XYZ file of C-alpha atoms in Angstrom:
604
model
C 82.835 8.520 64.943
C 80.056 6.132 65.374
C 78.598 7.712 68.326
C 77.525 10.647 66.569
C 75.906 8.649 63.941
C 72.077 6.969 63.777
C 73.196 3.377 65.330
C 72.400 1.898 68.659
C 72.284 -1.595 70.279
C 70.292 -3.000 73.037
C 72.189 -4.482 75.885
C 73.583 -8.208 75.327
C 71.152 -10.582 75.015
C 70.844 -14.043 76.778
C 69.485 -16.878 75.112
C 65.578 -18.214 76.062
C 64.352 -21.622 75.975
C 60.675 -22.211 74.566
C 59.355 -25.743 74.679
C 61.786 -26.865 77.305
C 60.580 -23.822 79.770
C 57.357 -25.370 78.977
C 57.469 -28.876 80.110
C 59.703 -27.316 82.817
C 56.879 -25.796 84.491
C 54.164 -28.762 83.782
C 57.063 -30.745 85.785
C 57.775 -28.498 88.511
C 54.356 -26.830 89.087
C 51.717 -29.239 87.243
C 48.647 -28.678 88.853
C 48.845 -24.635 88.609
C 47.035 -22.804 85.913
C 48.221 -22.957 82.522
C 45.229 -21.689 80.785
C 41.737 -20.357 81.514
C 39.552 -20.508 78.557
C 35.963 -19.460 79.934
C 34.543 -21.616 82.869
C 37.433 -23.731 82.373
C 40.888 -23.788 83.591
C 43.909 -26.091 82.518
C 46.826 -27.080 84.661
C 49.742 -27.066 83.199
C 50.251 -31.206 83.076
C 46.932 -31.209 81.813
C 47.809 -29.081 78.995
C 51.195 -30.652 78.609
C 48.942 -34.268 78.527
C 46.781 -32.623 75.830
C 49.568 -31.506 73.621
C 51.419 -34.945 73.810
C 48.349 -36.684 72.465
C 47.782 -33.929 69.772
C 51.361 -34.244 68.658
C 51.280 -38.191 69.031
C 48.093 -38.370 66.260
C 50.527 -36.336 64.140
C 53.508 -37.728 64.321
C 54.943 -39.702 61.202
C 52.603 -37.150 59.166
C 54.191 -33.939 60.362
C 57.573 -33.938 61.127
C 60.515 -31.504 61.675
C 60.502 -28.395 59.419
C 57.355 -29.312 57.961
C 54.611 -26.269 57.969
C 51.575 -26.660 60.154
C 48.931 -24.081 59.119
C 46.643 -23.766 62.164
C 42.820 -21.960 61.433
C 42.041 -21.934 64.919
C 40.796 -18.652 67.098
C 41.578 -18.432 70.862
C 41.029 -21.818 72.930
C 42.627 -24.624 74.235
C 42.675 -26.259 70.889
C 44.847 -23.290 69.566
C 47.109 -23.844 72.465
C 47.534 -27.468 72.333
C 48.110 -27.486 68.583
C 50.707 -24.578 69.283
C 52.512 -26.644 71.853
C 52.211 -30.100 69.313
C 54.012 -28.204 66.712
C 56.956 -27.286 68.855
C 57.020 -31.182 70.298
C 57.088 -32.095 66.575
C 59.582 -29.665 65.371
C 57.022 -28.678 63.248
C 56.702 -24.820 61.743
C 53.618 -23.351 63.380
C 51.936 -21.199 61.019
C 49.131 -19.353 62.830
C 46.577 -18.195 60.082
C 43.738 -17.284 62.139
C 40.186 -18.597 62.473
C 38.569 -17.185 59.494
C 41.325 -16.780 56.977
C 39.082 -16.343 53.850
C 38.547 -19.417 51.566
C 40.199 -18.104 49.091
C 43.256 -17.066 50.820
C 43.613 -19.915 52.178
C 43.614 -21.944 49.453
C 46.301 -19.894 48.190
C 48.286 -20.374 50.886
C 47.696 -23.575 50.435
C 48.866 -24.000 46.645
C 51.673 -21.510 47.170
C 53.181 -22.553 50.465
C 51.807 -25.887 50.230
C 52.035 -26.552 54.158
C 52.252 -30.537 55.155
C 49.391 -30.103 57.319
C 46.358 -27.580 58.038
C 44.265 -27.754 61.256
C 40.802 -26.128 61.370
C 37.208 -26.831 61.301
C 36.396 -29.355 59.047
C 34.125 -27.156 56.930
C 36.636 -24.093 56.565
C 39.647 -26.408 55.392
C 40.100 -26.623 51.530
C 39.013 -29.874 49.692
C 41.658 -32.640 48.897
C 44.549 -34.498 50.994
C 44.013 -37.160 53.796
C 41.599 -36.331 56.802
C 42.700 -36.821 60.436
C 40.162 -36.127 63.126
C 41.969 -34.504 66.342
C 40.696 -35.071 70.045
C 40.314 -31.683 70.890
C 37.899 -29.804 73.876
C 36.388 -27.794 71.445
C 35.263 -30.478 68.986
C 35.244 -30.564 65.175
C 38.759 -29.734 64.485
C 40.430 -31.542 61.526
C 43.901 -32.233 60.098
C 44.191 -31.806 56.557
C 47.036 -33.620 55.523
C 48.252 -32.577 52.031
C 50.634 -34.723 49.244
C 53.309 -32.842 47.259
C 56.382 -30.868 48.081
C 56.073 -27.759 50.515
C 58.464 -24.865 49.813
C 61.828 -24.798 51.592
C 62.004 -23.339 55.220
C 65.229 -22.339 56.701
C 66.472 -24.500 58.941
C 65.673 -23.818 62.523
C 62.170 -22.275 62.023
C 60.017 -22.082 64.799
C 57.374 -20.300 63.357
C 56.181 -18.683 60.153
C 53.870 -15.889 59.936
C 52.053 -13.949 57.038
C 52.558 -10.434 56.207
C 51.144 -8.378 53.317
C 52.885 -9.027 49.879
C 53.418 -6.477 47.295
C 53.184 -9.179 44.716
C 49.515 -9.935 45.754
C 50.589 -13.108 47.530
C 50.941 -12.728 51.516
C 54.715 -12.866 52.496
C 56.060 -15.665 54.687
C 58.377 -14.620 57.249
C 60.303 -17.335 58.851
C 61.462 -17.079 62.730
C 63.661 -19.180 64.434
C 63.781 -20.691 68.007
C 66.913 -18.781 69.372
C 65.376 -15.271 67.875
C 62.147 -16.204 69.401
C 63.575 -17.419 72.807
C 65.878 -14.371 73.082
C 62.822 -12.019 73.031
C 60.465 -13.761 75.132
C 63.278 -14.112 77.839
C 63.669 -9.707 77.413
C 59.915 -9.661 77.588
C 59.432 -11.758 80.854
C 62.202 -9.694 82.289
C 60.731 -6.395 81.281
C 57.074 -7.485 82.947
C 58.284 -9.633 85.747
C 55.834 -12.534 84.531
C 55.976 -15.552 86.406
C 53.905 -17.485 88.808
C 50.729 -16.400 89.950
C 50.168 -13.708 87.157
C 47.709 -13.717 84.503
C 48.740 -12.765 80.780
C 45.503 -11.927 78.735
C 45.313 -14.279 75.278
C 43.556 -11.737 72.930
C 45.690 -10.567 69.907
C 44.378 -11.783 66.500
C 45.536 -14.931 66.003
C 47.263 -14.374 62.345
C 49.156 -10.971 63.978
C 52.496 -12.220 65.061
C 52.211 -10.101 68.277
C 50.005 -13.328 69.244
C 53.053 -15.600 69.177
C 54.533 -13.626 72.082
C 51.616 -13.249 74.673
C 51.031 -16.891 73.848
C 54.508 -18.483 74.307
C 55.226 -15.716 77.320
C 52.623 -17.089 79.317
C 53.228 -20.734 78.414
C 57.268 -20.362 79.446
C 57.091 -18.274 82.809
C 54.853 -20.485 84.821
C 51.868 -17.673 84.604
C 48.144 -18.549 83.560
C 47.086 -17.672 79.812
C 43.433 -16.196 79.854
C 41.530 -16.399 76.758
C 39.837 -12.771 76.105
C 36.033 -12.836 75.400
C 35.051 -11.966 71.809
C 33.313 -9.189 73.031
C 36.199 -7.308 74.582
C 38.270 -6.770 71.467
C 35.495 -4.549 69.738
C 34.383 -2.363 73.482
C 37.305 -0.671 75.284
C 34.828 -0.559 78.408
C 34.023 -4.005 78.557
C 37.862 -4.679 77.615
C 38.961 -3.047 81.229
C 35.710 -4.481 83.039
C 36.987 -8.127 82.033
C 40.514 -7.045 82.924
C 38.985 -6.613 86.476
C 37.050 -9.468 86.629
C 39.447 -11.909 85.090
C 42.108 -10.332 87.152
C 44.847 -9.658 84.293
C 48.374 -8.555 85.470
C 50.011 -8.488 82.206
C 48.762 -7.760 78.793
C 49.401 -7.035 75.259
C 46.836 -4.559 73.115
C 46.824 -3.502 69.314
C 47.453 0.189 69.225
C 43.839 0.710 67.600
C 42.141 -0.652 70.868
C 44.872 0.943 73.256
C 44.292 4.212 72.137
C 40.507 4.370 73.540
C 41.368 2.563 76.553
C 43.960 4.995 77.251
C 41.770 7.958 76.286
C 38.687 7.098 78.858
C 39.053 6.972 82.880
C 41.308 4.554 84.260
C 39.353 2.036 86.099
C 40.224 1.893 89.667
C 41.151 -1.159 91.475
C 43.030 -2.924 88.171
C 45.589 -5.687 89.210
C 47.058 -5.040 85.524
C 50.734 -4.054 86.169
C 51.981 -3.670 82.578
C 50.597 -3.134 79.220
C 52.556 -3.305 76.029
C 51.049 -1.788 73.206
C 52.015 -2.076 69.310
C 50.923 -2.555 65.764
C 50.825 0.935 64.847
C 51.741 4.708 65.591
C 50.679 5.271 69.433
C 49.022 9.036 69.186
C 48.506 9.580 72.919
C 50.465 8.936 75.975
C 48.607 7.548 79.461
C 47.730 9.861 81.666
C 48.121 10.395 85.310
C 45.508 8.221 86.251
C 46.743 5.240 84.373
C 48.229 2.640 87.118
C 49.806 0.118 84.685
C 53.471 0.656 83.260
C 52.663 1.560 79.416
C 55.431 0.190 76.695
C 55.083 1.491 73.501
C 56.715 -1.243 71.243
C 57.378 -1.288 67.549
C 58.736 -4.258 65.422
C 57.956 -5.936 62.255
C 57.285 -9.272 61.975
C 60.835 -9.679 60.435
C 62.647 -8.961 63.270
C 60.516 -11.181 65.700
C 57.505 -9.261 66.915
C 59.712 -6.491 69.072
C 62.753 -4.645 68.082
C 62.302 -1.050 70.271
C 60.174 -0.133 73.321
C 59.632 3.136 75.233
C 58.609 2.513 78.497
C 56.227 4.886 80.256
C 55.908 4.233 84.019
C 52.577 5.433 86.247
C 51.865 8.759 87.218
C 51.627 10.719 83.769
C 54.479 13.417 82.747
C 54.872 11.763 79.354
C 53.896 14.765 77.510
C 50.863 15.515 75.006
C 52.178 14.297 71.736
C 53.089 10.985 70.204
C 55.348 8.861 72.214
C 58.633 7.700 70.733
C 59.238 4.126 69.785
C 62.541 4.136 71.994
C 65.446 2.319 72.644
C 66.347 -1.419 71.057
C 65.760 -4.288 73.262
C 68.284 -6.769 74.402
C 70.357 -8.111 71.255
C 68.370 -5.677 68.735
C 70.783 -3.462 66.439
C 68.943 -0.369 64.761
C 70.569 2.038 62.266
C 68.857 5.181 60.647
C 70.109 5.207 56.829
C 70.400 7.112 53.626
C 69.319 5.975 50.280
C 72.605 4.103 49.710
C 72.397 2.390 53.093
C 74.871 4.385 55.089
C 74.047 5.610 58.468
C 73.107 9.122 58.776
C 74.082 11.643 62.112
C 71.345 11.965 64.922
C 68.829 14.320 64.407
C 68.694 13.299 60.469
C 65.328 11.329 59.363
C 66.125 8.356 57.140
C 64.758 4.477 56.939
C 65.039 2.011 59.895
C 67.431 -0.708 59.239
C 67.290 -3.411 61.912
C 69.751 -6.503 62.746
C 70.795 -8.395 65.627
C 69.693 -11.265 67.570
C 65.747 -11.007 66.525
C 66.116 -10.655 63.086
C 64.051 -13.579 61.001
C 65.722 -16.098 59.054
C 63.881 -14.346 56.072
C 61.035 -15.156 53.711
C 59.633 -18.097 52.474
C 60.853 -16.851 49.116
C 64.733 -16.545 48.266
C 64.469 -13.637 46.018
C 62.418 -11.742 48.033
C 64.411 -12.463 51.373
C 67.669 -11.074 49.068
C 65.806 -7.766 48.534
C 64.895 -7.010 52.021
C 67.637 -8.501 53.949
C 71.111 -7.154 53.174
C 74.392 -7.239 54.532
C 75.240 -4.707 57.299
C 77.124 -1.480 56.740
C 80.603 -1.870 57.229
C 81.708 -0.594 60.590
C 78.424 -1.679 62.413
C 79.177 -4.121 65.306
C 76.754 -6.960 66.527
C 75.081 -8.030 63.406
C 76.114 -8.911 60.188
C 72.775 -8.285 58.224
C 69.973 -5.881 58.226
C 66.277 -5.624 57.380
C 64.789 -2.917 55.365
C 61.667 -1.809 57.151
C 60.424 1.013 54.825
C 59.736 3.184 57.721
C 61.066 6.731 58.427
C 62.284 7.531 61.751
C 64.838 9.951 63.338
C 67.219 9.123 66.191
C 67.450 11.550 68.737
C 70.778 12.472 70.700
C 70.357 10.335 73.497
C 69.727 7.151 70.885
C 65.338 7.122 71.074
C 63.792 6.636 68.230
C 60.728 8.973 66.637
C 58.786 7.086 63.906
C 57.801 9.307 61.219
C 56.014 7.247 58.908
C 56.478 5.155 55.672
C 58.725 5.615 52.698
C 56.698 3.667 50.130
C 53.266 2.674 49.656
C 52.417 0.464 52.492
C 50.055 1.585 54.829
C 48.577 0.727 58.444
C 44.685 0.054 58.683
C 43.484 -0.705 62.182
C 46.940 -1.467 63.446
C 47.755 -3.845 60.750
C 50.090 -3.690 57.880
C 48.569 -3.604 54.513
C 50.369 -3.841 51.111
C 47.629 -2.079 48.903
C 49.147 -4.287 45.949
C 47.733 -7.513 47.532
C 44.352 -5.550 47.581
C 44.727 -4.790 43.900
C 45.426 -8.145 43.194
C 42.514 -9.589 44.547
C 40.332 -7.291 42.450
C 42.242 -8.248 39.304
C 41.548 -11.937 39.833
C 38.093 -10.714 38.402
C 38.071 -11.043 34.620
C 36.078 -8.078 33.899
C 38.478 -5.613 36.016
C 41.345 -4.379 33.703
C 43.181 -2.882 36.460
C 42.335 -1.920 40.047
C 44.592 1.049 42.125
C 44.046 1.201 46.028
C 44.653 4.425 47.656
C 44.598 5.249 51.405
C 43.484 8.378 53.250
C 42.417 9.626 56.626
C 39.109 8.711 57.417
C 36.555 11.549 58.726
C 36.361 10.180 62.030
C 40.176 9.270 62.561
C 42.505 6.540 61.505
C 42.687 5.484 57.704
C 40.487 3.967 55.416
C 41.023 2.403 51.734
C 39.474 3.139 48.458
C 39.691 1.178 45.798
C 39.627 2.522 42.250
C 38.591 0.007 39.205
C 38.883 0.096 35.538
C 36.517 -2.049 33.779
C 37.814 -4.548 30.853
C 36.597 -4.965 27.478
C 34.183 -7.402 28.893
C 32.586 -4.976 30.703
C 32.712 -1.628 28.837
C 29.757 -1.236 27.187
C 28.300 2.282 28.401
C 31.976 2.994 29.565
C 33.898 1.963 32.436
C 32.967 5.015 34.672
C 29.392 3.907 34.119
C 30.621 0.245 34.746
C 28.581 -1.216 31.838
C 26.425 -2.590 34.235
C 29.166 -3.931 36.762
C 27.854 -3.138 40.432
C 30.758 -1.894 42.556
C 29.190 -3.794 45.653
C 29.355 -6.772 44.135
C 32.852 -6.475 43.477
C 33.988 -5.523 46.866
C 31.921 -8.549 47.642
C 34.174 -10.726 45.528
C 37.276 -9.690 47.253
C 36.431 -9.951 50.779
C 36.923 -13.945 50.727
C 40.613 -13.187 49.702
C 41.758 -10.426 52.094
C 41.922 -9.870 56.310
C 38.988 -7.751 57.316
C 41.119 -4.721 57.901
C 42.285 -4.864 54.213
C 38.852 -4.678 52.574
C 38.448 -0.976 50.992
C 35.531 1.186 52.416
C 34.117 1.942 48.958
C 34.784 1.070 45.336
C 35.060 3.616 42.660
C 34.706 3.194 38.817
C 37.094 5.036 36.536
C 37.696 5.319 33.159
C 41.774 6.106 32.995
C 43.931 6.268 35.712
C 46.190 9.881 36.287
C 49.770 9.189 36.101
C 52.656 11.623 37.960
C 55.633 12.993 36.204
C 57.196 9.368 36.659
C 54.537 7.804 34.633
C 53.457 6.182 38.098
C 49.492 6.139 39.057
C 48.962 9.578 40.749
C 47.195 8.098 43.990
C 46.485 11.908 45.320
C 45.247 12.782 42.142
C 42.750 9.973 42.199
C 41.662 10.925 45.882
C 41.212 14.700 44.706
C 39.192 13.626 42.073
C 36.773 11.950 44.085
C 33.000 13.787 44.568
C 31.816 14.337 47.962
C 29.248 11.576 48.508
C 25.966 12.896 48.681
C 24.104 12.787 51.947
C 21.180 10.526 51.511
C 17.854 12.247 51.775
C 16.458 10.725 54.773
C 17.804 12.410 58.156
C 16.031 10.274 60.472
C 12.920 10.955 62.082
C 14.218 11.571 66.150
C 17.461 13.464 67.397
C 18.609 9.552 68.175
C 18.423 8.497 64.660
C 20.449 11.901 63.542
C 22.750 11.229 65.713
C 23.474 7.285 65.093
C 23.472 8.407 61.026
C 26.041 11.120 61.871
C 28.308 8.793 63.471
C 28.063 5.999 61.062
C 28.359 8.188 58.134
C 31.747 9.782 59.834
C 33.174 6.356 61.113
C 32.547 4.441 57.812
C 33.394 7.516 55.292
C 30.250 7.213 53.646
C 27.829 10.114 53.255
C 25.427 8.070 51.755
C 24.460 6.024 54.517
C 20.547 5.776 55.533
C 18.428 4.421 58.394
C 17.824 1.371 56.327
C 21.663 0.326 55.751
C 23.277 -2.477 57.654
C 26.501 -1.543 59.696
C 28.807 -4.360 58.447
C 27.550 -4.531 54.872
C 27.822 -0.936 54.446
C 31.780 -0.986 55.241
C 32.143 -1.032 59.153
C 34.635 -2.827 60.788
C 35.830 -3.848 64.067
C 37.453 -0.647 64.616
C 34.446 1.694 63.311
C 32.384 -0.531 65.695
C 34.670 0.108 68.667
C 34.681 3.802 67.843
C 30.887 3.953 67.612
C 30.358 2.516 71.192
C 32.689 5.102 72.598
C 30.962 7.662 70.965
C 27.456 6.278 71.884
C 28.765 6.237 75.154
C 29.757 9.800 75.181
C 26.587 10.860 73.960
C 24.257 8.940 75.858
C 25.946 7.898 78.951
C 24.834 4.274 78.092
C 27.027 0.800 77.702
C 26.401 -1.254 74.746
C 27.953 -4.461 73.999
C 29.417 -5.212 70.365
C 27.495 -8.180 69.452
C 24.116 -6.507 70.273
C 24.661 -3.755 68.155
C 26.182 -5.757 65.285
C 22.974 -8.032 65.496
C 20.954 -5.273 64.295
C 19.380 -5.180 60.688
C 20.129 -1.548 60.194
C 20.928 1.705 61.692
C 17.457 2.505 62.257
C 17.243 -0.564 64.909
C 20.766 0.810 66.354
C 19.139 3.897 67.178
C 15.865 2.186 68.599
C 18.266 0.189 70.942
C 20.020 3.272 72.038
C 16.592 5.111 72.728
C 15.127 1.883 75.037
C 18.755 1.879 76.880
C 18.705 5.490 77.021
C 15.249 5.416 78.438
C 16.491 2.459 81.305
C 19.934 3.452 82.053
C 19.793 0.548 84.400
C 19.346 -1.986 82.427
C 22.197 -4.168 81.033
C 23.013 -3.727 77.282
């Protein structure tokens, strides 16, 4: 019987409007705060007028179904352009403020959006330029000539995910799918007038769409998070308190340290939704917010399942499950042939229902991943193959077990190793690149790149690199990749070991990596030695010395956040990420720690 199989559906969904809800609030509560950006507050009426002016400037140049690429960070300009896209019926394509010059050029060439909006120096050359009158200034639209890729009818936004061909995949999500998800989220959190919702998630990461539109369609105020809070869990909770945030979304890598430290007293935060990676800790008894562990690929409109943990603890010590399907979602756990397995048996998670995306902006790829639903499954006529291994318990709750393929999560962002490999292989000196993931010494996942040099660089052998500097190879791929996809290190190899199926054996590659020799310099003071030890563990490089720069040596935002946590635990001081990251080398970081420790009352 179907009840004993791993198939479950959420309660019946209800359609939800998107733009109409925002304009309704602008008419009903025109003076209510819609967006708080630093010291400036924009009312619903002001934001609506700004969006109208932006839409009018673009009218006739961008229309229904046209892709509108947006290269802006969290700001009133980002929100105004997002609203303008909806008013024009255009398809919003959020790319983030710093997508990388070559990555942006690849998107422009392959997807051919009708328009790109961003800072003038960021946009690729060519096309007509149009200055937009937006509060942050300097924003220009580059209007392309030529024909964009076909976009499915009814698409509201498109978002990039990592692609196995070396090119990012663009997922097309329809207005009804987004509207239904937003309605579920507003009901889950009770979001409404008088509430304050954080605007924090990275713009190119699809949960950003949920937090932005949830605020604008609920009558609540969106509050732009300062850049520093994305690096520092202590600064984040301080900001929650100062800004009066009542509802928030966090990526898992930032949520875990927040849940791991004492919960601040007096926070107004009522609901915290966490997603993007496997959550490895439940909230403790001191957490006064309801925490929702959410799961969902971009191909299923941000959220598919959720496990809710009420305040007061008692949620167990292990990793929380990913929960039950949300309204309108259908989930099934299948074997290799796509047939539902009995409950309690692990298999691949497939998703159907109201929240399913229209597909990719690539019909062939859509046909590979979006399939007909198995016979006997109600509530959906097609399903998306997630590639995630899960098990459905007898009560219908899903537990996440990992990936079935090579795709990995780094700092909460889904990374396709093949995309990283393709970035290396753009260099004519590189014959082949293989990227493998391993557990970093301090937790989390790090990427290592193994590069085989081509004929042009083989003097002296590939392993010696023929004069090729691995660090320069790494620098060359940075413009092509998001921060989380840049490997921690590059190893030059003569050949790649193969497994029994003739595929590159990534485990053998990782096993053959010799331990990195520790730097001879170990520090002259206890603080220098502690900073060195922490940075070596967090970045995963045993050869770091005091003269090395944290960021240039492979440090990223997640490693910086963990460094700040470790320094606070060791010395009882609070440092801000920008101050630490401005230091020229690790010796200067240690000196900063010593100064703050000697004067604990000073403000970092």
